[in-house]
mmCIF file of C-alpha atoms in Angstrom:
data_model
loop_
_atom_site.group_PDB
_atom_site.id
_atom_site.type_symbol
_atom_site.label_atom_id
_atom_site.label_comp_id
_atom_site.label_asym_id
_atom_site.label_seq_id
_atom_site.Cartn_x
_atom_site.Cartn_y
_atom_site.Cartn_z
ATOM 1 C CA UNK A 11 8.304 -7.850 37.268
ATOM 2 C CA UNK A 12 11.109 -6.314 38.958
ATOM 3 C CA UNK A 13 12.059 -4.010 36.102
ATOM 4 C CA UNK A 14 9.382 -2.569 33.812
ATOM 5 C CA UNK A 15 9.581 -3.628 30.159
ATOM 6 C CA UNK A 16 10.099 -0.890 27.670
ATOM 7 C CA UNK A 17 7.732 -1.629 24.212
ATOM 8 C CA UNK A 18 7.738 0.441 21.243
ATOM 9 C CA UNK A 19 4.476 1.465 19.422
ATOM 10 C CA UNK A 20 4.478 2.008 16.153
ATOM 11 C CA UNK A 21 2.226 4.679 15.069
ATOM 12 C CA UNK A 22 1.480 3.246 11.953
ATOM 13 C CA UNK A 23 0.251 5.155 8.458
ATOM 14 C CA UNK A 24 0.346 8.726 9.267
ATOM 15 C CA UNK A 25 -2.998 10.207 7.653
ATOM 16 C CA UNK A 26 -4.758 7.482 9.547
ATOM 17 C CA UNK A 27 -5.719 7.366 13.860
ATOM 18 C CA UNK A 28 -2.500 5.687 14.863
ATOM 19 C CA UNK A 29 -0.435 9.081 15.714
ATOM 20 C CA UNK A 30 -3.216 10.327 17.432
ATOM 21 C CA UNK A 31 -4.179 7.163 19.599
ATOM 22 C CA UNK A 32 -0.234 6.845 20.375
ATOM 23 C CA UNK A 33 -0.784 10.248 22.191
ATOM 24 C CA UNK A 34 -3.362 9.125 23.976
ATOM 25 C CA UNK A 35 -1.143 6.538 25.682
ATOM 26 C CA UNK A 36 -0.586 9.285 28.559
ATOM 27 C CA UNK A 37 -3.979 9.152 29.418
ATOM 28 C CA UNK A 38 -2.923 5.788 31.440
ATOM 29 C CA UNK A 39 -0.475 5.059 33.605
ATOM 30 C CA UNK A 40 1.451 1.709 32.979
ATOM 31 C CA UNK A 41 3.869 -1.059 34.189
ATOM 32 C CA UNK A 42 6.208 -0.655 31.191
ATOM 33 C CA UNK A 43 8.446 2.324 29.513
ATOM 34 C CA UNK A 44 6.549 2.830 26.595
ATOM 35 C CA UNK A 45 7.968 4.154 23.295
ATOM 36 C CA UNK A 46 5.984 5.771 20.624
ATOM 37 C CA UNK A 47 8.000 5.537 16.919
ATOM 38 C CA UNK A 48 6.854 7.855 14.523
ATOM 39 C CA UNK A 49 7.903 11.979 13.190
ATOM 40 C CA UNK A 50 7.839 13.296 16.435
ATOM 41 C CA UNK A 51 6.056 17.039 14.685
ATOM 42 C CA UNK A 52 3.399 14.705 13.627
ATOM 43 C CA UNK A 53 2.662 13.048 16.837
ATOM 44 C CA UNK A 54 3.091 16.436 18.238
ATOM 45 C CA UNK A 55 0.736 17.599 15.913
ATOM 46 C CA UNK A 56 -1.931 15.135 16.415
ATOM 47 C CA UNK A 57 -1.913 15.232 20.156
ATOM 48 C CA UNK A 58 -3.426 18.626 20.806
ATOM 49 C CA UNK A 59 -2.318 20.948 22.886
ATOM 50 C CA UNK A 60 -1.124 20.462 26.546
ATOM 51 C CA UNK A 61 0.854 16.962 26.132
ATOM 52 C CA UNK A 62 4.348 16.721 26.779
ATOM 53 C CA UNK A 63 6.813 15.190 23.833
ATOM 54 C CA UNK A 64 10.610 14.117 24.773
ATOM 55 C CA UNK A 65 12.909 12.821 22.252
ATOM 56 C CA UNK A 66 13.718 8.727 23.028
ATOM 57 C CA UNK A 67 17.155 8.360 24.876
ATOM 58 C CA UNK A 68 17.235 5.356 25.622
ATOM 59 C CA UNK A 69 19.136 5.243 28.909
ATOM 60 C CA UNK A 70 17.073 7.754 30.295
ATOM 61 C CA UNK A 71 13.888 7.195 31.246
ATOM 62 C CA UNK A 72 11.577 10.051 31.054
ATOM 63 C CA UNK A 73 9.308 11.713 33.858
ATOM 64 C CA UNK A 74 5.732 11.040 34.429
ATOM 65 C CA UNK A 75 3.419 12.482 31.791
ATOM 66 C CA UNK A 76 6.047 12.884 29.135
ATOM 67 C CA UNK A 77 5.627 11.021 25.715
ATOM 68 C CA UNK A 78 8.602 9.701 24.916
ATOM 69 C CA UNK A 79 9.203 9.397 20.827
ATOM 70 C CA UNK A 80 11.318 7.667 18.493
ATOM 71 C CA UNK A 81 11.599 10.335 15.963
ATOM 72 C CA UNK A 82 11.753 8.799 12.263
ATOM 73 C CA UNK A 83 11.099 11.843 9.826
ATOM 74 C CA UNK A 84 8.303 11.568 7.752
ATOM 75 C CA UNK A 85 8.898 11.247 3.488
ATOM 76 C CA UNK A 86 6.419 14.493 3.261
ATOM 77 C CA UNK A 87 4.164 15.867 5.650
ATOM 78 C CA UNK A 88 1.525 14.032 6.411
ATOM 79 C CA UNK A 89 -2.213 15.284 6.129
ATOM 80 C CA UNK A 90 -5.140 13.467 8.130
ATOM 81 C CA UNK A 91 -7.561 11.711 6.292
ATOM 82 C CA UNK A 92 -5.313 11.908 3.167
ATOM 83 C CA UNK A 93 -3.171 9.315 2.149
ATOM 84 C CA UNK A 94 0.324 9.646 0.424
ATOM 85 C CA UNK A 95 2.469 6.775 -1.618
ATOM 86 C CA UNK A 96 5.479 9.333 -0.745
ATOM 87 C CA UNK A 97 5.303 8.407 2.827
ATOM 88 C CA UNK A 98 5.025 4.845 2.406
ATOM 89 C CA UNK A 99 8.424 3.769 3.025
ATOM 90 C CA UNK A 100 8.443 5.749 6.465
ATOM 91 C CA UNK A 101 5.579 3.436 7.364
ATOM 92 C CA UNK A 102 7.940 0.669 7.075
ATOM 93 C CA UNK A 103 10.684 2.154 8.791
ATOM 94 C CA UNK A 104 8.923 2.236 11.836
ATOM 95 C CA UNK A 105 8.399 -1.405 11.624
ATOM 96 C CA UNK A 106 11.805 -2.055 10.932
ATOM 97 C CA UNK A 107 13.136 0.030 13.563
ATOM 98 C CA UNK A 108 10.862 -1.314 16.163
ATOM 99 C CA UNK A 109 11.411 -5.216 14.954
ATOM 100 C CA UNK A 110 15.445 -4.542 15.495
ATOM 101 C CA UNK A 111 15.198 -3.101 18.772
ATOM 102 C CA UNK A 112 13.124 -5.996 19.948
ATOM 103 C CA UNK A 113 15.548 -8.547 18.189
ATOM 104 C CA UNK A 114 18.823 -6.750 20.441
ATOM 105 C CA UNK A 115 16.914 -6.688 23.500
ATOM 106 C CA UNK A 116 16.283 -3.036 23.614
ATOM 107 C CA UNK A 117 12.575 -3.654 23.420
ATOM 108 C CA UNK A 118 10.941 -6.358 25.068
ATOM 109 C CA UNK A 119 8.048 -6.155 22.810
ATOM 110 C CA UNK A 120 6.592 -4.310 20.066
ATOM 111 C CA UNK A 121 2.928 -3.034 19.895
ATOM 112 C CA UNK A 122 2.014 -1.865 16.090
ATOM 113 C CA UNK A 123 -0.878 0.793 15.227
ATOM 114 C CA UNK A 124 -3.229 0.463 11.946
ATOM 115 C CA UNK A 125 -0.928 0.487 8.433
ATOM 116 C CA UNK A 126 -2.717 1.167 4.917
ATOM 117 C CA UNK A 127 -2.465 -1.759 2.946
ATOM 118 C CA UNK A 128 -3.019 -0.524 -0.319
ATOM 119 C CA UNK A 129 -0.740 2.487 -0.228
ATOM 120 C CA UNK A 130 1.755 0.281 0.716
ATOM 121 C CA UNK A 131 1.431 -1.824 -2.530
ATOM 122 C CA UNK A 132 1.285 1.568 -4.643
ATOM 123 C CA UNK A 133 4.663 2.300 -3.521
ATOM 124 C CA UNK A 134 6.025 -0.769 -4.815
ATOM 125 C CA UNK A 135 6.440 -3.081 -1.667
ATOM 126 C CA UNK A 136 4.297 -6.217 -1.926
ATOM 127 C CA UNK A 137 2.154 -5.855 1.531
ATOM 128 C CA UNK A 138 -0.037 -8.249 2.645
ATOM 129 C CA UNK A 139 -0.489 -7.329 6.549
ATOM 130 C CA UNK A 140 1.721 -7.132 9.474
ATOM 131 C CA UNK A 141 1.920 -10.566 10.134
ATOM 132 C CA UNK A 142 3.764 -11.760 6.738
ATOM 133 C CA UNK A 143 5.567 -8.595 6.626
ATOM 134 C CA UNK A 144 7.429 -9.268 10.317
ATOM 135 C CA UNK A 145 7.918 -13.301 9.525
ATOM 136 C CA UNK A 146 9.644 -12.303 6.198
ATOM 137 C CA UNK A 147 12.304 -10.179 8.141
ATOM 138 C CA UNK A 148 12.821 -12.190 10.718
ATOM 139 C CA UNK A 149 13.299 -15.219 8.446
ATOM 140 C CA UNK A 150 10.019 -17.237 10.651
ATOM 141 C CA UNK A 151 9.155 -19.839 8.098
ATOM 142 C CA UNK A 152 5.404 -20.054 9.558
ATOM 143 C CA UNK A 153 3.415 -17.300 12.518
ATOM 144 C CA UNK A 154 -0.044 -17.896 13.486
ATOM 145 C CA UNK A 155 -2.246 -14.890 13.635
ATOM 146 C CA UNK A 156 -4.232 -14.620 16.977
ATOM 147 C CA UNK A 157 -6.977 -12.057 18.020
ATOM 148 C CA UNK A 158 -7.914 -11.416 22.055
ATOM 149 C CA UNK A 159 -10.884 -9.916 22.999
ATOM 150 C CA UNK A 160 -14.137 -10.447 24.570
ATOM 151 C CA UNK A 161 -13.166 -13.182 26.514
ATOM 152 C CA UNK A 162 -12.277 -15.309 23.183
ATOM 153 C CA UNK A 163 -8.617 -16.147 21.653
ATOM 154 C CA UNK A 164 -9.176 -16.889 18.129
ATOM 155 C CA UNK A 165 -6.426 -18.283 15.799
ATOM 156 C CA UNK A 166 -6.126 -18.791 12.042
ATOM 157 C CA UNK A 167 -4.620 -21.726 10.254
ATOM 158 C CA UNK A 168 -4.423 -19.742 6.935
ATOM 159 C CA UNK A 169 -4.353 -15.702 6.935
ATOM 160 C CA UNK A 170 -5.128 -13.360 4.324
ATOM 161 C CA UNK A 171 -6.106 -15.231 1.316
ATOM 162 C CA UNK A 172 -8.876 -15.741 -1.156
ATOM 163 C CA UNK A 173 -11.238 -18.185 -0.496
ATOM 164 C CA UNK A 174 -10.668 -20.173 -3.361
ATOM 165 C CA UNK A 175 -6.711 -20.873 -2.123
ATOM 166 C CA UNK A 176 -7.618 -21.874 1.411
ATOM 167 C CA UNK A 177 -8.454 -25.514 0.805
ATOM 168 C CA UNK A 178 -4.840 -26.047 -0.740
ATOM 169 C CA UNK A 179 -3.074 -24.171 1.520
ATOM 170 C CA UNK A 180 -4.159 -26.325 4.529
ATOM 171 C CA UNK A 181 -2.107 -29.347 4.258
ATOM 172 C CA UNK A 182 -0.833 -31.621 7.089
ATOM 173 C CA UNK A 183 2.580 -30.267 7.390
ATOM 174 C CA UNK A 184 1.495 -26.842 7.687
ATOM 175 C CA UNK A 185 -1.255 -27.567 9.883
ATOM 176 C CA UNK A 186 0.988 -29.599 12.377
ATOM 177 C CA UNK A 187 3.072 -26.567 12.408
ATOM 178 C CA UNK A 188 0.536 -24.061 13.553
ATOM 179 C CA UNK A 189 -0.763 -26.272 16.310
ATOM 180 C CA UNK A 190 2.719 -26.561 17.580
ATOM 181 C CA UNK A 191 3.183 -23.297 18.013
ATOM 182 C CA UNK A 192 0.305 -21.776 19.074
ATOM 183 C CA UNK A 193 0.483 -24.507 21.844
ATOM 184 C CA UNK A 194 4.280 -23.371 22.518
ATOM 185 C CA UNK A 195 2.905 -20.043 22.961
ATOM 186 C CA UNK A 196 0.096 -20.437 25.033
ATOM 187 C CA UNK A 197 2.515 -21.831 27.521
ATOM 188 C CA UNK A 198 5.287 -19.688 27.250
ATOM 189 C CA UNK A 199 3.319 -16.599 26.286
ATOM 190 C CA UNK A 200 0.690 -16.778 27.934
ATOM 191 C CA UNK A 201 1.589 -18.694 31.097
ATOM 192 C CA UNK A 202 -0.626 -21.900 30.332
ATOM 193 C CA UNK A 203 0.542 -24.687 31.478
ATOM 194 C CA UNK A 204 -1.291 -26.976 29.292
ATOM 195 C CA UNK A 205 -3.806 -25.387 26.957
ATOM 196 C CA UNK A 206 -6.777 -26.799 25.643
ATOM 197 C CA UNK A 207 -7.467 -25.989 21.739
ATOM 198 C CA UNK A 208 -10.641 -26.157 20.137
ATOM 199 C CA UNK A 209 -9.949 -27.083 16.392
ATOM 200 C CA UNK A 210 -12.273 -26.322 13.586
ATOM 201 C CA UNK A 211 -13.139 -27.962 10.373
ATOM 202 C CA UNK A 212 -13.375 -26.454 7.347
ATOM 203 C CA UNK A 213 -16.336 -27.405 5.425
ATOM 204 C CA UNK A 214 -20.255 -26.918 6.793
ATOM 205 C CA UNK A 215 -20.862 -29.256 9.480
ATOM 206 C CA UNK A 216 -16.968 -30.137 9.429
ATOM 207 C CA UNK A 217 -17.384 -32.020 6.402
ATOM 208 C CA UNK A 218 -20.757 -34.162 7.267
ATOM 209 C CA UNK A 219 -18.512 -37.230 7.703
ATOM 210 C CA UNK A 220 -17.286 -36.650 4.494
ATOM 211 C CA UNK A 221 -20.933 -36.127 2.159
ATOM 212 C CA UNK A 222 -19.541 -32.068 2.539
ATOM 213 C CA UNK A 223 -15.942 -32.157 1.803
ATOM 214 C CA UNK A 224 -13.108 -34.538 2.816
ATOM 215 C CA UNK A 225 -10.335 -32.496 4.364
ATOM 216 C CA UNK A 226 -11.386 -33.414 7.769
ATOM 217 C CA UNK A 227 -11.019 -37.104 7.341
ATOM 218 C CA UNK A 228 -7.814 -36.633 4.837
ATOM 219 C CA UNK A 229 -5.981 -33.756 6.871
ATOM 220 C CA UNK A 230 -7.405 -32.370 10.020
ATOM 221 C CA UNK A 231 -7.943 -35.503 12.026
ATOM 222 C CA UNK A 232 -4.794 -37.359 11.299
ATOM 223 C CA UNK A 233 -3.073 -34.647 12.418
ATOM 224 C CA UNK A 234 -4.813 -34.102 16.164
ATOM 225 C CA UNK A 235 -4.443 -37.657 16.529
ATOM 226 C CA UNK A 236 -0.544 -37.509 16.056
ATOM 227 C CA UNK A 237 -0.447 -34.706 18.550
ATOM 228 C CA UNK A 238 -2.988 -35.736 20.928
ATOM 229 C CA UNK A 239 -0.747 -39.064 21.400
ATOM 230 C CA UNK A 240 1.919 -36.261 22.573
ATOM 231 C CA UNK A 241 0.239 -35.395 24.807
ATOM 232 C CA UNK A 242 -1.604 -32.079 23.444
ATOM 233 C CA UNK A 243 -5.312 -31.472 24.191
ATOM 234 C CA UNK A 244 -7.162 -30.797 21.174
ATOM 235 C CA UNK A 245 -10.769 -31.084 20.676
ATOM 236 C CA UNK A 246 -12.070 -31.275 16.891
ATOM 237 C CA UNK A 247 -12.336 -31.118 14.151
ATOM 238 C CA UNK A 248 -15.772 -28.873 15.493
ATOM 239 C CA UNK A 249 -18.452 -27.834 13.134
ATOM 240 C CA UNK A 250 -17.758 -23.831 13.200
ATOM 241 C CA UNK A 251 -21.444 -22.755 13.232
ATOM 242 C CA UNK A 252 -21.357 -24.170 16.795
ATOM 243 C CA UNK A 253 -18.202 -24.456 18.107
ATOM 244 C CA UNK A 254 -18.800 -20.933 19.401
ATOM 245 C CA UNK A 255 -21.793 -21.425 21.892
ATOM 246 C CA UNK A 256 -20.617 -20.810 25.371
ATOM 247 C CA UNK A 257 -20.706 -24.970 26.317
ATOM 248 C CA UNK A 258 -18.009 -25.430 23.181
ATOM 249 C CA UNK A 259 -16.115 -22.548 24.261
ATOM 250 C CA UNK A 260 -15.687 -23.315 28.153
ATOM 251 C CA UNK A 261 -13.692 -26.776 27.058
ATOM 252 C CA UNK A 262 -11.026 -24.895 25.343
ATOM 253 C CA UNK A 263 -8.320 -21.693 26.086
ATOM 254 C CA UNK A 264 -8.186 -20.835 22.114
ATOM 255 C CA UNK A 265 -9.797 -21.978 18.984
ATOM 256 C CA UNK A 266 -7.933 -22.620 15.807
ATOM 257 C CA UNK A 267 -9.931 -21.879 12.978
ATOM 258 C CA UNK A 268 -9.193 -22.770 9.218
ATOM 259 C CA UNK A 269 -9.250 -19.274 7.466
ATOM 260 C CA UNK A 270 -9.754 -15.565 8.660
ATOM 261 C CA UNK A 271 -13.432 -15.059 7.826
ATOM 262 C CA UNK A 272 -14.479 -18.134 9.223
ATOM 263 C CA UNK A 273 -13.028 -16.885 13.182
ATOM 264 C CA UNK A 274 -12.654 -13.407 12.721
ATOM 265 C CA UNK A 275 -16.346 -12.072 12.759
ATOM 266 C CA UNK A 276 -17.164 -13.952 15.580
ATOM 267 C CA UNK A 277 -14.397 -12.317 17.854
ATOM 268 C CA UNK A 278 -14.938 -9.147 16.567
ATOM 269 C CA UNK A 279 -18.383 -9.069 17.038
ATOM 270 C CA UNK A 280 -17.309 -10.202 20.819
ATOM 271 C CA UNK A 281 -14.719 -7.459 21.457
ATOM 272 C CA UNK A 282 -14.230 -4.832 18.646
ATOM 273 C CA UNK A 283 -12.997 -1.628 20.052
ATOM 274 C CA UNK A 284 -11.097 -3.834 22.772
ATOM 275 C CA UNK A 285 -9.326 -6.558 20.779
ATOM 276 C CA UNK A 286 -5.944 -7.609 19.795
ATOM 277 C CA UNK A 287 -4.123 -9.108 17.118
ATOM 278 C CA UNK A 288 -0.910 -11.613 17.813
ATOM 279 C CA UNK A 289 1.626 -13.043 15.776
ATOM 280 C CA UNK A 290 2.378 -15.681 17.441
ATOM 281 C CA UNK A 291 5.816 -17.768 16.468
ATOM 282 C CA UNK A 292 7.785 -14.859 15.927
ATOM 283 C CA UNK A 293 11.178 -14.548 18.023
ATOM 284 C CA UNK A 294 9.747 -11.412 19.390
ATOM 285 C CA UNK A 295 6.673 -10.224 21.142
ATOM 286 C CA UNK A 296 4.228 -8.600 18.646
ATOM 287 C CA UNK A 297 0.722 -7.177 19.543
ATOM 288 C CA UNK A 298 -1.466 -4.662 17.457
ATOM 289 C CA UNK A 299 -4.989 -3.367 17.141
ATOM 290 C CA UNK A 300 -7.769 -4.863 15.744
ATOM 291 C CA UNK A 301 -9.123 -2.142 13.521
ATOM 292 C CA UNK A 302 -7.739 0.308 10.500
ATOM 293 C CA UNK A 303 -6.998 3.700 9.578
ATOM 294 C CA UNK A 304 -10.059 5.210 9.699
ATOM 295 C CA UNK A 305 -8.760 7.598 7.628
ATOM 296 C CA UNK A 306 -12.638 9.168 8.023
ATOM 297 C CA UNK A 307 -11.299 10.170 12.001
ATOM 298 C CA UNK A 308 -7.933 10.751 11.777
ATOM 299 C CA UNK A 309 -7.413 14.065 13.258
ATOM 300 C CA UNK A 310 -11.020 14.822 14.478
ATOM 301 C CA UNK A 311 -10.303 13.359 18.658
ATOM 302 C CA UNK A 312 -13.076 10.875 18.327
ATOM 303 C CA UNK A 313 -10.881 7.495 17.390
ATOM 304 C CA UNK A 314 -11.444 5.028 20.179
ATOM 305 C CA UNK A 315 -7.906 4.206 22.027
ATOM 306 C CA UNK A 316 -9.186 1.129 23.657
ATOM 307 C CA UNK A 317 -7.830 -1.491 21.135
ATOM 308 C CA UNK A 318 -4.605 0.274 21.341
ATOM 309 C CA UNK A 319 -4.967 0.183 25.097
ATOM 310 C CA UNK A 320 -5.908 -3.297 24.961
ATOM 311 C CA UNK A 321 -2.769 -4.378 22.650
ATOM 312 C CA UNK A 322 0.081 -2.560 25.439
ATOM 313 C CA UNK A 323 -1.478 -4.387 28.170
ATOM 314 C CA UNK A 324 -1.551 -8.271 26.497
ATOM 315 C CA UNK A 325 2.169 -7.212 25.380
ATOM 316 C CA UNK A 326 3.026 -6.016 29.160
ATOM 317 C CA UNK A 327 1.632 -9.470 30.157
ATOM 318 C CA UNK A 328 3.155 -11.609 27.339
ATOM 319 C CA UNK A 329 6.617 -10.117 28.090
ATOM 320 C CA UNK A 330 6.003 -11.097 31.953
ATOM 321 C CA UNK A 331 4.913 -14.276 31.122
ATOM 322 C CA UNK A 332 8.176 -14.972 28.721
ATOM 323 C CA UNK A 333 10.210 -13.496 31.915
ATOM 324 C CA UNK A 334 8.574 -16.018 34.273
ATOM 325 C CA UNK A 335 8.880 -18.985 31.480
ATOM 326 C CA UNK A 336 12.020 -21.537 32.039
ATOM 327 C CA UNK A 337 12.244 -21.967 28.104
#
């Protein structure tokens, strides 16, 4: 690209790694302005001694080896390890501050650290991950979670819910939906021209022509058939226990799988340390890591950047690829 894209990272709950792996960020050099939102004393504070912090301006680039910050002010300082309702609502504001700079064009992408659930809920806000929280503001009726890594893209049909609820929740309308756009964005996101997608079933043996559950006949099927007479290559439904062997997985660019626990492990096994999370059908570029807190680190230099490092890099590309893309 011709001009660098400038992301903002979110650093994410501040007792947790986030600050500290956002300072790490200079370790690298990279193809894109890269903005760090969080209370600039934490990050400061996290980063140990000898790093460089400049306030964001954002007409002015800043030299090399400066960390450039988005100051938001934290509710109450912030100690590592320890978690605080109080600063809750600061957590958000970094996502909301990020998400509207990426809606005006000021940031081409947005790149999130770990948030803390629970203490998000505490504080009153109903949270169930980044995902629903970023499709609720920007009024996206339906995303599609995807984790990179390890040579795998893994997407969900269904997110974070109990077991019990995923059956329901995988209808034809919805499941039509996803497939649409994760193909849409593995060509426009991810510069594929025409992306293969490995579909799993949901029940053992994807259903054991029906002896082991009947949503593959009644709801998977009839809708790859609809979209393979589009024109879309989709291979299922697969039986997950072996969809994943290396033969399966060199037909396909990305596998859709029905619920989070069913895909998940497998990638994670595959690249955790190194993998990335995607929302995929949002108006804006959105990347993240694939771990937590690990509120047990925070503040003790041993957190692993590489999932963070991982996450700036597949936004860098995805923003490329949307710049090259004719939609």
């Amino acid at each position: 690209m011709s001009v660098r894209p400038v992301l903002a990272i979110t650093s994410g709950e501040p007792a947790g790694i986030g600050p500290e792996l956002c300072a790490r960020l200079l370790e690298r050099d990279w193809p894109a302005r890269l903005v760090v939102l969080g209370d600039a004393g934490l990050i400061a504070g996290r980063a140990g001694p000898g790093v460089a912090i400049r306030h964001y301006v954002a007409d002015a680039p800043p030299p090399a080896g400066v960390l450039e910050v988005l100051h938001l002010p934290l509710a109450v300082p912030s100690v590592a390890g320890r978690l605080d309702v109080a600063n809750a609502r600061y957590v958000l504001a970094l996502l909301d501050r990020a998400l509207a700079g990426c809606v005006s064009g000021e940031f081409a992408g947005m790149v999130t650290a770990p948030v803390h659930k629970g203490v998000i809920c505490e504080a009153g806000v109903p949270f169930s991950g980044h995902t629903e929280y970023l499709a609720e503001h920007t009024a996206t009726p339906l995303v599609v979670m995807m984790l990179v890594g390890g040579g795998l893209r893994v997407a969900l049909a269904t997110t974070h819910l109990p077991l019990a609820a995923v059956p329901a929740a995988i209808t034809q309308p919805v499941l039509e939906r996803t497939l649409r756009i994760l193909h849409a964005d593995l060509v426009q996101r991810f510069g594929l021209p025409a992306p293969r997608i490995l579909v799993a079933g949901l029940n053992p043996h994807a259903g054991e022509g029906g002896h082991m559950g009947r949503e593959e006949i009644e709801v998977i099927t009839p809708v790859l058939e609809r979209l393979r007479a589009e024109g879309m290559q989709l291979l299922g439904p697969l039986p997950a226990d072996t969809l994943f062997v290396p033969h399966t997985l060199e037909q396909g660019d990305a596998v859709l799988a029905m619920y989070h626990d069913q895909g998940l492990p497998v990638l994670k096994h595959a690249s955790f340390g190194g993998g990335v999370n995607v929302t995929l059908g949002l108006p804006v570029i959105r990347t993240s890591v694939d771990h937590g807190t690990a509120l047990d680190l925070a503040g003790s230099g041993r957190a692993d950047p590489g999932s963070l490092y991982a996450a700036v890099d597949l936004a860098i590309s995805m923003a490329g690829a949307r710049a090259r893309s004719p939609a």
